[in-house]
Each structure stands twice: as C-alpha cells, then as structure tokens.
mmCIF file of C-alpha atoms in Angstrom:
data_model
loop_
_atom_site.group_PDB
_atom_site.id
_atom_site.type_symbol
_atom_site.label_atom_id
_atom_site.label_comp_id
_atom_site.label_asym_id
_atom_site.label_seq_id
_atom_site.Cartn_x
_atom_site.Cartn_y
_atom_site.Cartn_z
ATOM 1 C CA MET A 13 -48.850 31.114 -12.156
ATOM 2 C CA SER A 14 -49.884 30.529 -8.536
ATOM 3 C CA THR A 15 -49.191 27.725 -6.130
ATOM 4 C CA ASN A 16 -51.627 24.843 -5.774
ATOM 5 C CA LEU A 17 -53.081 26.273 -2.601
ATOM 6 C CA SER A 18 -52.334 29.938 -2.889
ATOM 7 C CA VAL A 19 -50.968 32.203 -0.210
ATOM 8 C CA LEU A 20 -54.444 33.749 0.135
ATOM 9 C CA THR A 21 -56.455 30.512 0.079
ATOM 10 C CA GLY A 22 -59.296 30.925 2.578
ATOM 11 C CA VAL A 23 -58.492 34.621 3.195
ATOM 12 C CA ASP A 24 -59.670 37.845 1.511
ATOM 13 C CA PRO A 25 -57.899 40.914 2.929
ATOM 14 C CA GLY A 26 -59.751 43.246 0.538
ATOM 15 C CA PRO A 27 -58.941 45.808 -2.208
ATOM 16 C CA GLU A 28 -56.646 47.931 -0.037
ATOM 17 C CA PHE A 29 -54.370 44.931 0.370
ATOM 18 C CA ARG A 30 -54.261 44.352 -3.369
ATOM 19 C CA GLU A 31 -52.966 47.906 -3.770
ATOM 20 C CA MET A 32 -50.096 46.983 -1.436
ATOM 21 C CA VAL A 33 -49.270 44.000 -3.631
ATOM 22 C CA ASP A 34 -49.138 46.236 -6.695
ATOM 23 C CA ALA A 35 -46.891 48.700 -4.834
ATOM 24 C CA VAL A 36 -44.214 46.121 -4.014
ATOM 25 C CA ALA A 37 -44.465 43.887 -7.123
ATOM 26 C CA ALA A 38 -41.767 45.751 -9.093
ATOM 27 C CA LEU A 39 -39.181 45.022 -6.373
ATOM 28 C CA VAL A 40 -39.299 41.211 -6.697
ATOM 29 C CA SER A 41 -38.509 39.320 -9.888
ATOM 30 C CA PRO A 42 -37.886 35.606 -9.264
ATOM 31 C CA ARG A 43 -35.892 33.959 -12.036
ATOM 32 C CA SER A 44 -37.012 30.423 -11.225
ATOM 33 C CA ALA A 45 -40.406 28.796 -11.577
ATOM 34 C CA ARG A 46 -40.032 27.169 -8.172
ATOM 35 C CA ILE A 47 -38.863 29.339 -5.293
ATOM 36 C CA ALA A 48 -38.618 29.091 -1.528
ATOM 37 C CA VAL A 49 -39.244 32.013 0.812
ATOM 38 C CA LEU A 50 -37.321 32.278 4.079
ATOM 39 C CA LEU A 51 -39.235 34.104 6.815
ATOM 40 C CA ASP A 52 -37.896 35.418 10.130
ATOM 41 C CA ASP A 53 -39.254 34.014 13.383
ATOM 42 C CA LEU A 54 -39.065 37.091 15.585
ATOM 43 C CA PRO A 55 -41.545 37.844 18.394
ATOM 44 C CA ARG A 56 -43.419 41.125 18.866
ATOM 45 C CA SER A 57 -43.892 42.032 15.214
ATOM 46 C CA SER A 58 -46.532 44.563 14.192
ATOM 47 C CA ALA A 59 -49.595 43.762 12.067
ATOM 48 C CA ARG A 60 -48.429 46.405 9.591
ATOM 49 C CA LEU A 61 -45.153 44.585 8.975
ATOM 50 C CA ASP A 62 -46.932 41.230 8.802
ATOM 51 C CA LEU A 63 -49.398 42.548 6.205
ATOM 52 C CA VAL A 64 -46.666 44.019 3.983
ATOM 53 C CA ARG A 65 -44.681 40.752 4.291
ATOM 54 C CA LEU A 66 -47.813 38.975 3.071
ATOM 55 C CA ALA A 67 -48.053 41.396 0.146
ATOM 56 C CA VAL A 68 -44.452 40.584 -0.865
ATOM 57 C CA MET A 69 -45.229 36.858 -0.761
ATOM 58 C CA VAL A 70 -48.305 37.348 -2.972
ATOM 59 C CA ALA A 71 -46.214 39.398 -5.412
ATOM 60 C CA LEU A 72 -43.599 36.608 -5.563
ATOM 61 C CA GLU A 73 -46.293 33.988 -6.005
ATOM 62 C CA GLN A 74 -47.813 35.854 -8.963
ATOM 63 C CA LYS A 75 -44.521 35.505 -10.842
ATOM 64 C CA ALA A 76 -43.611 31.928 -9.903
ATOM 65 C CA GLU A 77 -45.008 28.492 -10.512
ATOM 66 C CA SER A 78 -44.458 27.172 -7.008
ATOM 67 C CA LEU A 79 -43.744 28.913 -3.701
ATOM 68 C CA GLN A 80 -42.632 27.132 -0.564
ATOM 69 C CA LEU A 81 -42.506 28.891 2.851
ATOM 70 C CA LEU A 82 -39.550 28.085 5.108
ATOM 71 C CA SER A 83 -38.440 29.124 8.576
ATOM 72 C CA PHE A 84 -35.508 31.511 8.986
ATOM 73 C CA THR A 85 -34.460 29.433 12.027
ATOM 74 C CA ASP A 86 -33.864 26.249 10.032
ATOM 75 C CA ARG A 87 -30.100 26.586 9.731
ATOM 76 C CA ARG A 88 -29.596 23.025 8.549
ATOM 77 C CA ARG A 89 -31.243 23.745 5.219
ATOM 78 C CA SER A 90 -29.248 23.135 2.070
ATOM 79 C CA ARG A 91 -29.085 26.003 -0.394
ATOM 80 C CA LEU A 92 -31.110 25.689 -3.600
ATOM 81 C CA GLY A 93 -30.061 29.022 -5.110
ATOM 82 C CA THR A 94 -33.622 30.245 -5.631
ATOM 83 C CA GLU A 95 -34.477 31.343 -2.088
ATOM 84 C CA TRP A 96 -35.877 34.741 -1.216
ATOM 85 C CA LEU A 97 -35.578 36.051 2.331
ATOM 86 C CA ILE A 98 -38.122 38.462 3.808
ATOM 87 C CA SER A 99 -36.947 40.104 7.046
ATOM 88 C CA ARG A 100 -39.100 42.257 9.324
ATOM 89 C CA THR A 101 -35.950 44.116 10.387
ATOM 90 C CA HIS A 102 -33.681 46.482 8.466
ATOM 91 C CA PRO A 103 -30.946 45.611 7.921
ATOM 92 C CA ALA A 104 -31.769 41.929 7.730
ATOM 93 C CA HIS A 105 -30.207 39.419 10.067
ATOM 94 C CA GLU A 106 -27.547 37.480 8.233
ATOM 95 C CA PHE A 107 -28.600 34.019 7.079
ATOM 96 C CA THR A 108 -26.047 31.337 6.330
ATOM 97 C CA PHE A 109 -26.953 28.043 4.709
ATOM 98 C CA SER A 110 -25.534 24.693 5.795
ATOM 99 C CA ASP A 111 -22.879 24.918 3.058
ATOM 100 C CA GLY A 112 -21.598 28.231 4.499
ATOM 101 C CA GLU A 113 -23.053 30.428 1.734
ATOM 102 C CA GLU A 114 -24.940 33.580 2.733
ATOM 103 C CA GLN A 115 -28.273 34.739 1.367
ATOM 104 C CA PRO A 116 -27.538 37.223 -1.486
ATOM 105 C CA PRO A 117 -28.788 40.831 -1.176
ATOM 106 C CA GLU A 118 -30.580 40.766 -4.548
ATOM 107 C CA ARG A 119 -32.992 38.188 -3.120
ATOM 108 C CA THR A 120 -33.305 39.737 0.340
ATOM 109 C CA VAL A 121 -36.327 41.883 1.188
ATOM 110 C CA THR A 122 -36.277 44.004 4.357
ATOM 111 C CA LEU A 123 -39.257 45.733 5.969
ATOM 112 C CA ALA A 124 -39.252 48.602 8.478
ATOM 113 C CA GLU A 125 -41.826 51.016 9.802
ATOM 114 C CA THR A 126 -40.923 54.647 9.083
ATOM 115 C CA GLY A 127 -42.885 56.184 11.960
ATOM 116 C CA ASP A 128 -45.188 58.230 9.731
ATOM 117 C CA GLY A 129 -47.695 55.503 8.794
ATOM 118 C CA HIS A 130 -45.572 53.926 6.045
ATOM 119 C CA VAL A 131 -43.638 50.679 5.790
ATOM 120 C CA ALA A 132 -40.365 50.846 3.842
ATOM 121 C CA VAL A 133 -39.648 47.848 1.608
ATOM 122 C CA ASP A 134 -36.002 47.511 0.475
ATOM 123 C CA VAL A 135 -34.388 45.111 -2.002
ATOM 124 C CA ASN A 136 -30.674 45.556 -2.678
ATOM 125 C CA GLY A 137 -30.740 49.379 -2.409
ATOM 126 C CA THR A 138 -34.119 49.954 -4.087
ATOM 127 C CA ARG A 139 -36.862 51.220 -1.773
ATOM 128 C CA VAL A 140 -40.642 51.543 -1.920
ATOM 129 C CA GLU A 141 -42.668 53.120 0.912
ATOM 130 C CA VAL A 142 -46.177 51.729 1.326
ATOM 131 C CA GLN A 143 -48.904 53.828 2.971
ATOM 132 C CA MET A 144 -50.514 51.677 5.654
ATOM 133 C CA PRO A 145 -53.862 51.585 7.446
ATOM 134 C CA THR A 146 -53.942 51.611 11.242
ATOM 135 C CA GLU A 147 -52.525 48.702 13.228
ATOM 136 C CA GLU A 148 -56.076 47.593 14.134
ATOM 137 C CA GLU A 149 -57.193 47.690 10.500
ATOM 138 C CA CYS A 150 -54.182 45.644 9.420
ATOM 139 C CA LEU A 151 -54.930 43.078 12.109
ATOM 140 C CA GLY A 152 -58.493 42.883 10.844
ATOM 141 C CA MET A 153 -57.271 42.119 7.304
ATOM 142 C CA LEU A 154 -54.943 39.393 8.561
ATOM 143 C CA GLU A 155 -57.705 37.779 10.628
ATOM 144 C CA SER A 156 -60.396 38.023 7.959
ATOM 145 C CA GLY A 157 -60.418 34.282 7.185
ATOM 146 C CA VAL A 158 -61.344 33.050 10.665
ATOM 147 C CA ARG A 159 -62.835 35.950 12.610
ATOM 148 C CA GLY A 160 -65.462 34.639 15.006
ATOM 149 C CA THR A 161 -64.431 30.990 14.520
ATOM 150 C CA LYS A 162 -63.425 28.884 17.492
ATOM 151 C CA LEU A 163 -60.251 26.835 17.306
ATOM 152 C CA ARG A 164 -60.618 23.354 18.830
ATOM 153 C CA PHE A 165 -57.996 20.617 19.352
ATOM 154 C CA PRO A 166 -54.992 22.354 17.783
ATOM 155 C CA ALA A 167 -52.213 20.072 16.503
ATOM 156 C CA PHE A 168 -48.857 20.220 14.750
ATOM 157 C CA PRO A 169 -49.392 17.444 12.146
ATOM 158 C CA SER A 170 -45.901 17.369 10.661
ATOM 159 C CA SER A 171 -42.305 18.551 11.044
ATOM 160 C CA ALA A 172 -43.154 21.556 8.828
ATOM 161 C CA PRO A 173 -44.080 24.953 10.324
ATOM 162 C CA LEU A 174 -47.875 24.708 10.282
ATOM 163 C CA MET A 175 -50.833 23.983 12.539
ATOM 164 C CA ILE A 176 -54.278 22.485 12.122
ATOM 165 C CA ALA A 177 -57.355 22.769 14.361
ATOM 166 C CA ARG A 178 -61.052 22.082 14.262
ATOM 167 C CA GLY A 179 -63.403 24.929 13.551
ATOM 168 C CA ASP A 180 -66.984 25.299 14.798
ATOM 169 C CA GLY A 181 -68.529 22.465 12.833
ATOM 170 C CA PRO A 182 -67.498 18.797 12.334
ATOM 171 C CA ASP A 183 -66.564 19.501 8.694
ATOM 172 C CA GLU A 184 -64.544 22.692 9.388
ATOM 173 C CA LEU A 185 -60.762 22.675 9.442
ATOM 174 C CA ILE A 186 -58.531 25.585 10.448
ATOM 175 C CA LEU A 187 -55.103 25.783 8.786
ATOM 176 C CA TRP A 188 -52.232 28.052 9.819
ATOM 177 C CA ARG A 189 -49.198 28.059 7.535
ATOM 178 C CA TYR A 190 -46.056 29.732 8.780
ATOM 179 C CA GLY A 191 -46.081 33.424 7.863
ATOM 180 C CA LEU A 192 -49.633 33.362 6.433
ATOM 181 C CA PRO A 193 -53.024 34.345 7.822
ATOM 182 C CA THR A 194 -55.092 31.617 9.428
ATOM 183 C CA ALA A 195 -57.556 30.117 6.946
ATOM 184 C CA LYS A 196 -60.751 28.038 7.205
ATOM 185 C CA PHE A 197 -61.810 25.140 5.014
ATOM 186 C CA ARG A 198 -65.159 23.350 4.793
ATOM 187 C CA LEU A 199 -64.761 19.736 3.753
ATOM 188 C CA PRO A 200 -67.352 17.389 2.115
ATOM 189 C CA GLY A 201 -67.784 15.463 5.372
ATOM 190 C CA PRO A 202 -66.831 15.329 9.055
ATOM 191 C CA ILE A 203 -63.081 15.252 9.619
ATOM 192 C CA LEU A 204 -61.207 12.584 11.588
ATOM 193 C CA ALA A 205 -57.598 13.525 10.812
ATOM 194 C CA ALA A 206 -55.635 16.023 8.714
ATOM 195 C CA THR A 207 -52.252 17.230 7.561
ATOM 196 C CA TYR A 208 -50.778 19.713 5.132
ATOM 197 C CA VAL A 209 -47.870 18.818 2.889
ATOM 198 C CA SER A 210 -45.706 21.428 1.160
ATOM 199 C CA ASP A 211 -42.480 20.879 -0.666
ATOM 200 C CA SER A 212 -41.117 22.033 -4.028
ATOM 201 C CA HIS A 213 -43.300 19.663 -6.057
ATOM 202 C CA PHE A 214 -46.324 18.823 -3.905
ATOM 203 C CA GLU A 215 -48.638 21.058 -1.938
ATOM 204 C CA SER A 216 -51.881 19.721 -0.536
ATOM 205 C CA LEU A 217 -54.292 19.765 2.369
ATOM 206 C CA ILE A 218 -54.930 16.051 3.043
ATOM 207 C CA THR A 219 -57.815 14.995 5.278
ATOM 208 C CA LEU A 220 -59.474 11.802 6.392
ATOM 209 C CA ILE A 221 -63.222 12.273 6.295
ATOM 210 C CA GLU A 222 -66.480 10.334 6.299
ATOM 211 C CA VAL A 223 -68.738 10.420 3.236
ATOM 212 C CA ASP A 224 -71.735 8.048 2.843
ATOM 213 C CA ARG A 225 -70.557 5.735 5.627
ATOM 214 C CA GLU A 226 -67.107 5.416 4.108
ATOM 215 C CA LEU A 227 -63.804 6.630 5.539
ATOM 216 C CA LEU A 228 -61.781 8.182 2.717
ATOM 217 C CA VAL A 229 -58.830 10.454 1.963
ATOM 218 C CA HIS A 230 -59.852 13.861 0.578
ATOM 219 C CA ILE A 231 -57.270 16.174 -0.977
ATOM 220 C CA GLU A 232 -57.300 19.935 -1.639
ATOM 221 C CA GLY A 233 -54.430 21.044 -3.875
ATOM 222 C CA VAL A 234 -52.249 18.595 -5.796
ATOM 223 C CA ARG A 235 -54.343 15.460 -6.250
ATOM 224 C CA ASP A 236 -51.843 13.404 -8.256
ATOM 225 C CA THR A 237 -51.317 10.812 -5.531
ATOM 226 C CA ASP A 238 -52.473 7.244 -4.900
ATOM 227 C CA LEU A 239 -53.725 8.322 -1.469
ATOM 228 C CA ARG A 240 -57.044 9.128 -3.179
ATOM 229 C CA LYS A 241 -57.584 5.386 -3.576
ATOM 230 C CA LEU A 242 -57.862 4.925 0.192
ATOM 231 C CA ARG A 243 -61.523 4.450 1.131
ATOM 232 C CA ILE A 244 -63.280 1.781 3.181
ATOM 233 C CA PRO A 245 -66.747 1.232 4.750
ATOM 234 C CA ILE A 246 -66.911 1.954 8.508
ATOM 235 C CA ASP A 247 -69.310 1.072 11.323
ATOM 236 C CA PHE A 248 -68.674 4.188 13.458
ATOM 237 C CA SER A 249 -69.591 7.862 13.160
ATOM 238 C CA VAL A 250 -66.785 10.331 12.502
ATOM 239 C CA ALA A 251 -69.160 13.140 13.482
ATOM 240 C CA ASP A 252 -69.236 11.691 17.013
ATOM 241 C CA GLU A 253 -65.449 11.712 17.143
ATOM 242 C CA THR A 254 -65.214 15.417 16.298
ATOM 243 C CA GLU A 255 -66.300 16.439 19.785
ATOM 244 C CA HIS A 256 -63.285 14.743 21.374
ATOM 245 C CA ASP A 257 -60.166 15.075 19.225
ATOM 246 C CA LEU A 258 -58.485 16.018 15.930
ATOM 247 C CA SER A 259 -55.844 13.542 14.928
ATOM 248 C CA PRO A 260 -52.772 14.415 12.870
ATOM 249 C CA LEU A 261 -52.603 12.377 9.676
ATOM 250 C CA TYR A 262 -49.215 10.747 9.072
ATOM 251 C CA LEU A 263 -48.412 9.473 5.588
ATOM 252 C CA ASP A 264 -46.890 6.041 4.998
ATOM 253 C CA MET A 265 -45.669 5.852 1.389
ATOM 254 C CA ASP A 266 -42.449 3.836 1.534
ATOM 255 C CA GLU A 267 -43.305 1.709 -1.496
ATOM 256 C CA PRO A 268 -45.399 2.591 -4.609
ATOM 257 C CA TRP A 269 -47.359 -0.653 -4.320
ATOM 258 C CA ARG A 270 -48.022 -0.278 -0.593
ATOM 259 C CA PHE A 271 -49.147 3.022 0.822
ATOM 260 C CA GLY A 272 -51.374 4.339 3.594
ATOM 261 C CA VAL A 273 -51.911 6.690 6.505
ATOM 262 C CA TYR A 274 -51.728 6.531 10.270
ATOM 263 C CA PHE A 275 -54.264 8.316 12.489
ATOM 264 C CA ARG A 276 -55.564 8.303 16.049
ATOM 265 C CA ARG A 277 -59.158 7.446 16.997
ATOM 266 C CA ALA A 278 -60.439 7.199 20.589
ATOM 267 C CA GLY A 279 -56.877 7.038 21.875
ATOM 268 C CA THR A 280 -55.804 4.190 19.586
ATOM 269 C CA TRP A 281 -53.607 4.497 16.491
ATOM 270 C CA TRP A 282 -54.902 2.964 13.259
ATOM 271 C CA ASN A 283 -53.423 2.247 9.826
ATOM 272 C CA LEU A 284 -55.500 2.695 6.688
ATOM 273 C CA ARG A 285 -53.443 1.198 3.886
ATOM 274 C CA SER A 286 -53.561 -0.264 0.430
ATOM 275 C CA SER A 287 -51.789 -3.409 -0.711
ATOM 276 C CA PRO A 288 -52.251 -4.682 -4.253
ATOM 277 C CA GLY A 289 -55.961 -5.177 -4.793
ATOM 278 C CA HIS A 290 -57.115 -4.471 -1.220
ATOM 279 C CA VAL A 291 -57.648 -1.649 1.286
ATOM 280 C CA TYR A 292 -57.238 -2.451 4.992
ATOM 281 C CA LEU A 293 -58.171 -0.631 8.195
ATOM 282 C CA GLU A 294 -56.345 -2.143 11.161
ATOM 283 C CA PRO A 295 -54.972 -1.084 14.549
ATOM 284 C CA SER A 296 -51.338 -0.014 14.300
ATOM 285 C CA SER A 297 -48.766 -2.417 15.731
ATOM 286 C CA SER A 298 -46.558 0.464 16.863
ATOM 287 C CA MET A 299 -46.634 2.384 20.140
ATOM 288 C CA VAL A 300 -44.972 5.628 18.943
ATOM 289 C CA HIS A 301 -46.042 7.503 15.812
ATOM 290 C CA GLN A 302 -44.299 10.723 14.715
ATOM 291 C CA PRO A 303 -43.886 12.559 11.431
ATOM 292 C CA GLU A 304 -40.608 12.260 9.528
ATOM 293 C CA SER A 305 -38.801 15.322 8.198
ATOM 294 C CA PHE A 306 -39.740 13.979 4.752
ATOM 295 C CA PRO A 307 -43.535 14.328 4.719
ATOM 296 C CA PHE A 308 -44.350 10.993 3.093
ATOM 297 C CA HIS A 309 -42.841 8.836 5.842
ATOM 298 C CA THR A 310 -43.734 8.132 9.498
ATOM 299 C CA LYS A 311 -41.399 7.346 12.373
ATOM 300 C CA LEU A 312 -42.581 4.240 14.219
ATOM 301 C CA ASP A 313 -41.433 2.459 17.375
ATOM 302 C CA GLY A 314 -43.123 -0.821 18.235
ATOM 303 C CA GLY A 315 -41.959 -0.944 21.836
ATOM 304 C CA GLY A 316 -42.572 2.629 22.834
ATOM 305 C CA TYR A 317 -39.216 2.876 24.605
ATOM 306 C CA VAL A 318 -37.521 5.496 22.431
ATOM 307 C CA LEU A 319 -38.389 9.133 21.792
ATOM 308 C CA PHE A 320 -37.674 10.593 18.362
ATOM 309 C CA GLY A 321 -36.275 14.132 18.110
ATOM 310 C CA PRO A 322 -35.349 16.471 15.268
ATOM 311 C CA GLY A 323 -32.381 15.797 13.051
ATOM 312 C CA ALA A 324 -32.244 11.997 13.631
ATOM 313 C CA SER A 325 -31.876 12.279 17.409
ATOM 314 C CA TYR A 326 -33.223 9.798 19.931
ATOM 315 C CA ALA A 327 -33.763 9.573 23.704
ATOM 316 C CA ALA A 328 -34.446 6.738 26.140
ATOM 317 C CA PRO A 329 -34.691 6.643 29.957
ATOM 318 C CA ARG A 330 -32.043 5.250 32.293
ATOM 319 C CA GLY A 331 -33.606 5.579 35.676
ATOM 320 C CA HIS A 332 -33.971 9.307 36.444
ATOM 321 C CA THR A 333 -31.569 10.220 33.646
ATOM 322 C CA TRP A 334 -32.297 10.190 29.913
ATOM 323 C CA ARG A 335 -29.664 9.254 27.337
ATOM 324 C CA VAL A 336 -29.819 11.278 24.102
ATOM 325 C CA TRP A 337 -27.882 10.227 21.027
ATOM 326 C CA SER A 338 -27.459 11.187 17.391
ATOM 327 C CA TYR A 339 -24.889 10.978 14.618
ATOM 328 C CA ARG A 340 -24.614 14.769 14.976
ATOM 329 C CA PHE A 341 -23.265 14.874 18.559
ATOM 330 C CA GLU A 342 -21.757 12.752 21.320
ATOM 331 C CA ASP A 343 -24.134 11.034 23.684
ATOM 332 C CA VAL A 344 -25.514 13.345 26.346
ATOM 333 C CA PHE A 345 -27.379 12.626 29.581
ATOM 334 C CA ILE A 346 -30.226 14.795 30.872
ATOM 335 C CA PRO A 347 -31.463 14.362 34.473
ATOM 336 C CA VAL A 348 -35.237 14.420 35.019
ATOM 337 C CA PRO A 349 -36.860 14.458 38.495
ATOM 338 C CA PRO A 350 -39.204 11.518 39.141
ATOM 339 C CA ASP A 351 -42.277 13.786 39.434
ATOM 340 C CA GLU A 352 -41.876 15.157 35.906
ATOM 341 C CA GLU A 353 -43.345 13.598 32.799
ATOM 342 C CA VAL A 354 -41.204 13.728 29.663
ATOM 343 C CA LEU A 355 -43.309 15.104 26.797
ATOM 344 C CA GLY A 356 -40.728 14.901 24.046
ATOM 345 C CA LEU A 357 -37.217 15.394 22.697
ATOM 346 C CA MET A 358 -36.532 18.790 21.162
ATOM 347 C CA GLU A 359 -33.584 21.127 20.531
ATOM 348 C CA ILE A 360 -32.569 24.556 21.830
ATOM 349 C CA GLY A 361 -30.122 25.874 19.274
ATOM 350 C CA ASP A 362 -27.990 22.820 18.492
ATOM 351 C CA ARG A 363 -28.384 21.294 21.960
ATOM 352 C CA PRO A 364 -30.838 18.491 22.734
ATOM 353 C CA ALA A 365 -33.515 19.327 25.291
ATOM 354 C CA LEU A 366 -36.288 17.343 26.968
ATOM 355 C CA LEU A 367 -39.657 18.982 27.324
ATOM 356 C CA THR A 368 -41.142 17.984 30.700
ATOM 357 C CA ARG A 369 -44.244 18.677 32.715
ATOM 358 C CA ALA A 370 -45.069 18.554 36.430
ATOM 359 C CA GLY A 371 -48.627 19.725 37.128
ATOM 360 C CA ALA A 372 -49.119 23.039 35.354
ATOM 361 C CA VAL A 373 -45.395 23.758 34.865
ATOM 362 C CA VAL A 374 -43.796 22.927 31.536
ATOM 363 C CA ARG A 375 -39.992 22.975 31.480
ATOM 364 C CA ALA A 376 -37.164 22.559 28.996
ATOM 365 C CA ARG A 377 -34.236 20.543 30.394
ATOM 366 C CA THR A 378 -30.726 20.280 28.928
ATOM 367 C CA THR A 379 -27.655 18.595 30.388
ATOM 368 C CA ASP A 380 -26.829 21.543 32.670
ATOM 369 C CA ASP A 381 -29.822 23.883 32.580
ATOM 370 C CA VAL A 382 -33.548 23.975 33.231
ATOM 371 C CA ARG A 383 -35.982 26.716 32.334
ATOM 372 C CA THR A 384 -39.706 27.156 32.755
ATOM 373 C CA VAL A 385 -41.429 27.572 29.394
ATOM 374 C CA VAL A 386 -44.990 28.169 30.517
ATOM 375 C CA GLU A 387 -47.394 27.504 33.373
ATOM 376 C CA LEU A 388 -50.733 26.259 32.082
ATOM 377 C CA ALA A 389 -53.432 23.980 33.383
ATOM 378 C CA GLY A 390 -54.595 22.976 29.894
ATOM 379 C CA PRO A 391 -53.021 20.883 27.160
ATOM 380 C CA VAL A 392 -49.648 21.691 25.625
ATOM 381 C CA VAL A 393 -48.923 20.685 22.020
ATOM 382 C CA ARG A 394 -45.289 20.248 20.969
ATOM 383 C CA HIS A 395 -43.851 20.590 17.515
ATOM 384 C CA TYR A 396 -41.775 17.744 16.060
ATOM 385 C CA GLY A 397 -39.327 19.835 14.020
ATOM 386 C CA PHE A 398 -39.104 23.274 15.634
ATOM 387 C CA PRO A 399 -38.512 24.377 19.257
ATOM 388 C CA TRP A 400 -42.169 25.326 19.574
ATOM 389 C CA ILE A 401 -45.138 24.449 21.760
ATOM 390 C CA ALA A 402 -48.721 25.590 21.282
ATOM 391 C CA VAL A 403 -51.074 26.660 24.063
ATOM 392 C CA GLN A 404 -54.695 27.726 23.827
ATOM 393 C CA ARG A 405 -55.287 31.140 25.412
ATOM 394 C CA SER A 406 -58.947 31.601 24.408
ATOM 395 C CA PRO A 407 -61.532 29.684 22.358
ATOM 396 C CA TRP A 408 -60.491 31.829 19.370
ATOM 397 C CA GLN A 409 -56.701 31.943 19.683
ATOM 398 C CA VAL A 410 -53.692 29.666 20.065
ATOM 399 C CA GLU A 411 -50.216 30.955 20.859
ATOM 400 C CA VAL A 412 -47.007 29.370 19.584
ATOM 401 C CA LEU A 413 -44.180 29.739 22.129
ATOM 402 C CA ASP A 414 -40.395 29.405 21.841
ATOM 403 C CA ILE A 415 -39.289 26.747 24.351
ATOM 404 C CA ALA A 416 -35.938 28.496 24.834
ATOM 405 C CA THR A 417 -37.422 31.796 26.035
ATOM 406 C CA GLY A 418 -41.159 31.323 26.496
ATOM 407 C CA ALA A 419 -41.685 34.208 24.041
ATOM 408 C CA ILE A 420 -44.795 34.303 21.868
ATOM 409 C CA LEU A 421 -43.670 33.759 18.291
ATOM 410 C CA HIS A 422 -47.042 33.428 16.557
ATOM 411 C CA ARG A 423 -50.695 33.988 17.342
ATOM 412 C CA VAL A 424 -53.018 31.659 15.438
ATOM 413 C CA GLY A 425 -56.680 32.582 15.020
ATOM 414 C CA THR A 426 -58.196 35.877 16.106
ATOM 415 C CA THR A 427 -57.637 38.233 19.003
ATOM 416 C CA SER A 428 -61.379 38.351 19.770
ATOM 417 C CA LYS A 429 -64.792 37.137 18.610
#
C-alpha cells in the first residue's frame, strides 16, 4: 500500500525511473506497516544519487502502509525501531538516536557512484549496481513536476522539513518535501494559506482557499479531520491577495470541541475557528505566531516580546544583548549591534544562535562567534525547526542554505525555464 500522498505525487519521472525502482526493490523489505526514512542532509550531491535515493524510497513505499521522511540531522529524535536510513555516502555516516542506540545495518542503505555510469546500492553487504542516464537527464527527471513554473512567495509553513510556494496561477501551489522532487498542485480555488502535515498517522496538504465567495479549508490526503468543517462567507477576494503573499497555515487543535487555523492576510494575523455550533473569522489577539514541533498546535505570544526557538528555547532582548533560555541549557547571552535586526532564534549544533540582518547581510550570532550566512538584497525565509534559511535565486528556483556554513543544502524548483 502507498502513503496518502505518495512519494511521486505531482511528479512523473518516466519509465526509465520505474526500471530503477524494480532494480533496487529486492534490497529493501520493511517489516512494519508504518516506517520512517532518515535522509542525509549533505551539500553537493549529484542528480544521479538523488534519483536512485528516490527510487529506494518508492520501493519502500510500495511495501509499507505509511512512509514518513525525516532529516538525518535531527539527533533529538526518539527511536521507533522501524527506521530506514538512506545515505548518499558509502560507508554511511553513523547515526545515533537520542537513546544512544545506533541505526542497524540491515535497515541502512548506502549509495555511491562507481565512476562508470552506475550507482551502487548496498544494504548490509548485498549490492546492486544501477545503470544510470547522464547527470542532465537525471536532473530532468527530478524536475519534471515543475519545469517552467515560477516559484513565488516561498515559505516554511511548519517545523517539518518542507517548503511551500505559489506557482504561476492563483490556484497553483508548489510543494517541496525533504528528499523528494518539487511537485505542483492545482486547487479548486485561489489559495490564501497552506501547510503540509506528515506524521506516522496523518499526511495531508491543507490549504485555505476561496470557493463561491466562501473561505474554506481544503485537504488533499487524509481527510479524516474536523478542519473540513471550517468555512465562512467573506467580503474580500482571495485572488487579489495572491499577488502579494502566501501565508503559512498554522493549525490550532488543542481541544476536540474547539479547533481552527491561523493565517496572515494583508500583514494581519487572523483566526478561523469553530466553537460548538459556530464558525468565526476574527483578527488574532497574539503578536507572534509560530508552528509547534507537534503540527496541530501553534506557538502564540500576545505581547510580542519573546522569540520562540527550536526545542522549547526562548529569547528576549535586554538592551543590546539577548537572553536565551531553555530547560536544555543554562541561560546564555548573545550580543547584537544596534543596527542589526533580529530575525529569529535558531540553533547551530546544540548551541542557540540568533539570525540577524543589517542591510543585505544576514548573520548567525552565538555567544562568542558571528558568521555571515548570505548577502542578499531580497527576502530571507527562516525555518522554525532546522538551521535553514531559504533565498530566491531566480524566478524558478529557491535555495535552502545551512546557517552554520552558508552551504547550499537543497535546490527547490528547476535550474532553468
């Protein structure tokens, strides 16, 4: 059985790719209906390795009921015992879970180019060599879902490793899921806000759209949620909003009898919610809105004085110094010059870092170090769970950068028209 939104949703790499899936399928035999796949986060990978990694994921998906994609860099993850690791290096980098256990070799897949046009796929001593097309042809297969489509207003809508963006039209949404090709969706109406939720039991693309002068929640994937009950007449045009912004959609489902979503419109945050018998659309009373690590909750701060960071960390200014605190470490203090704007609280390794900006220069500041991440005149989008920022390099491509090194980790979209 496949996942609710499959690995290849919105993408068709073609018959040659399906032959790759058949070639690697015998190497992977998940014993659980629900599995998680750990993927490395290394820069400068080849399209050939990326395409074979995708083939391994499709092969795993064909034999499982649910497949969740996870980042290799998330060292705080608890072990489930059903994880598979796919490494684009051989041998694989060691991965240790938060309980100290290492990833077992029988569920570790390594990939390596052989130098003669093949990619070697190894699992616990068993090897298959896959004949590959050229690097350019592999890139074309990976970009098949969005080639020629512009990416507008990219956003990280959650603490999970994924990105959304607008496509060419008001009803087009671009979705990049970590480790997968970028895909394009056409929705039943113009889109105001969106998110994608993936955990072991729920996987859906959730959007806020306009249909017949109503604002409503539309869901692709698992639809067994009360969010579908959220709809209300509106006196504004969502199509007009699509030329200015794409809001992340934050879920607010603390109680089964009271649920809703937060979204941004024209610079103001709003709350669309249901209480018994009624649906309300009201301005939010909070100043800060950020996604929780659990996708069905939203972090809120009414005063706007505190920044939320990953792993239950917080930051607040004290003059030109910022205090950062968490149950995970002693309080630290990070100096920030008065001409720099603080964009957010992040982490480099296990150390808290403030992302700042002065003009075109974006920096990462820790207690005793400062490094330039990127110089860019345009917008910078930060991630709420990973040490990533996104920058738009062309109308068709967005790059995801590591704030620790400035290295390009992922390219979202297409390399050209």
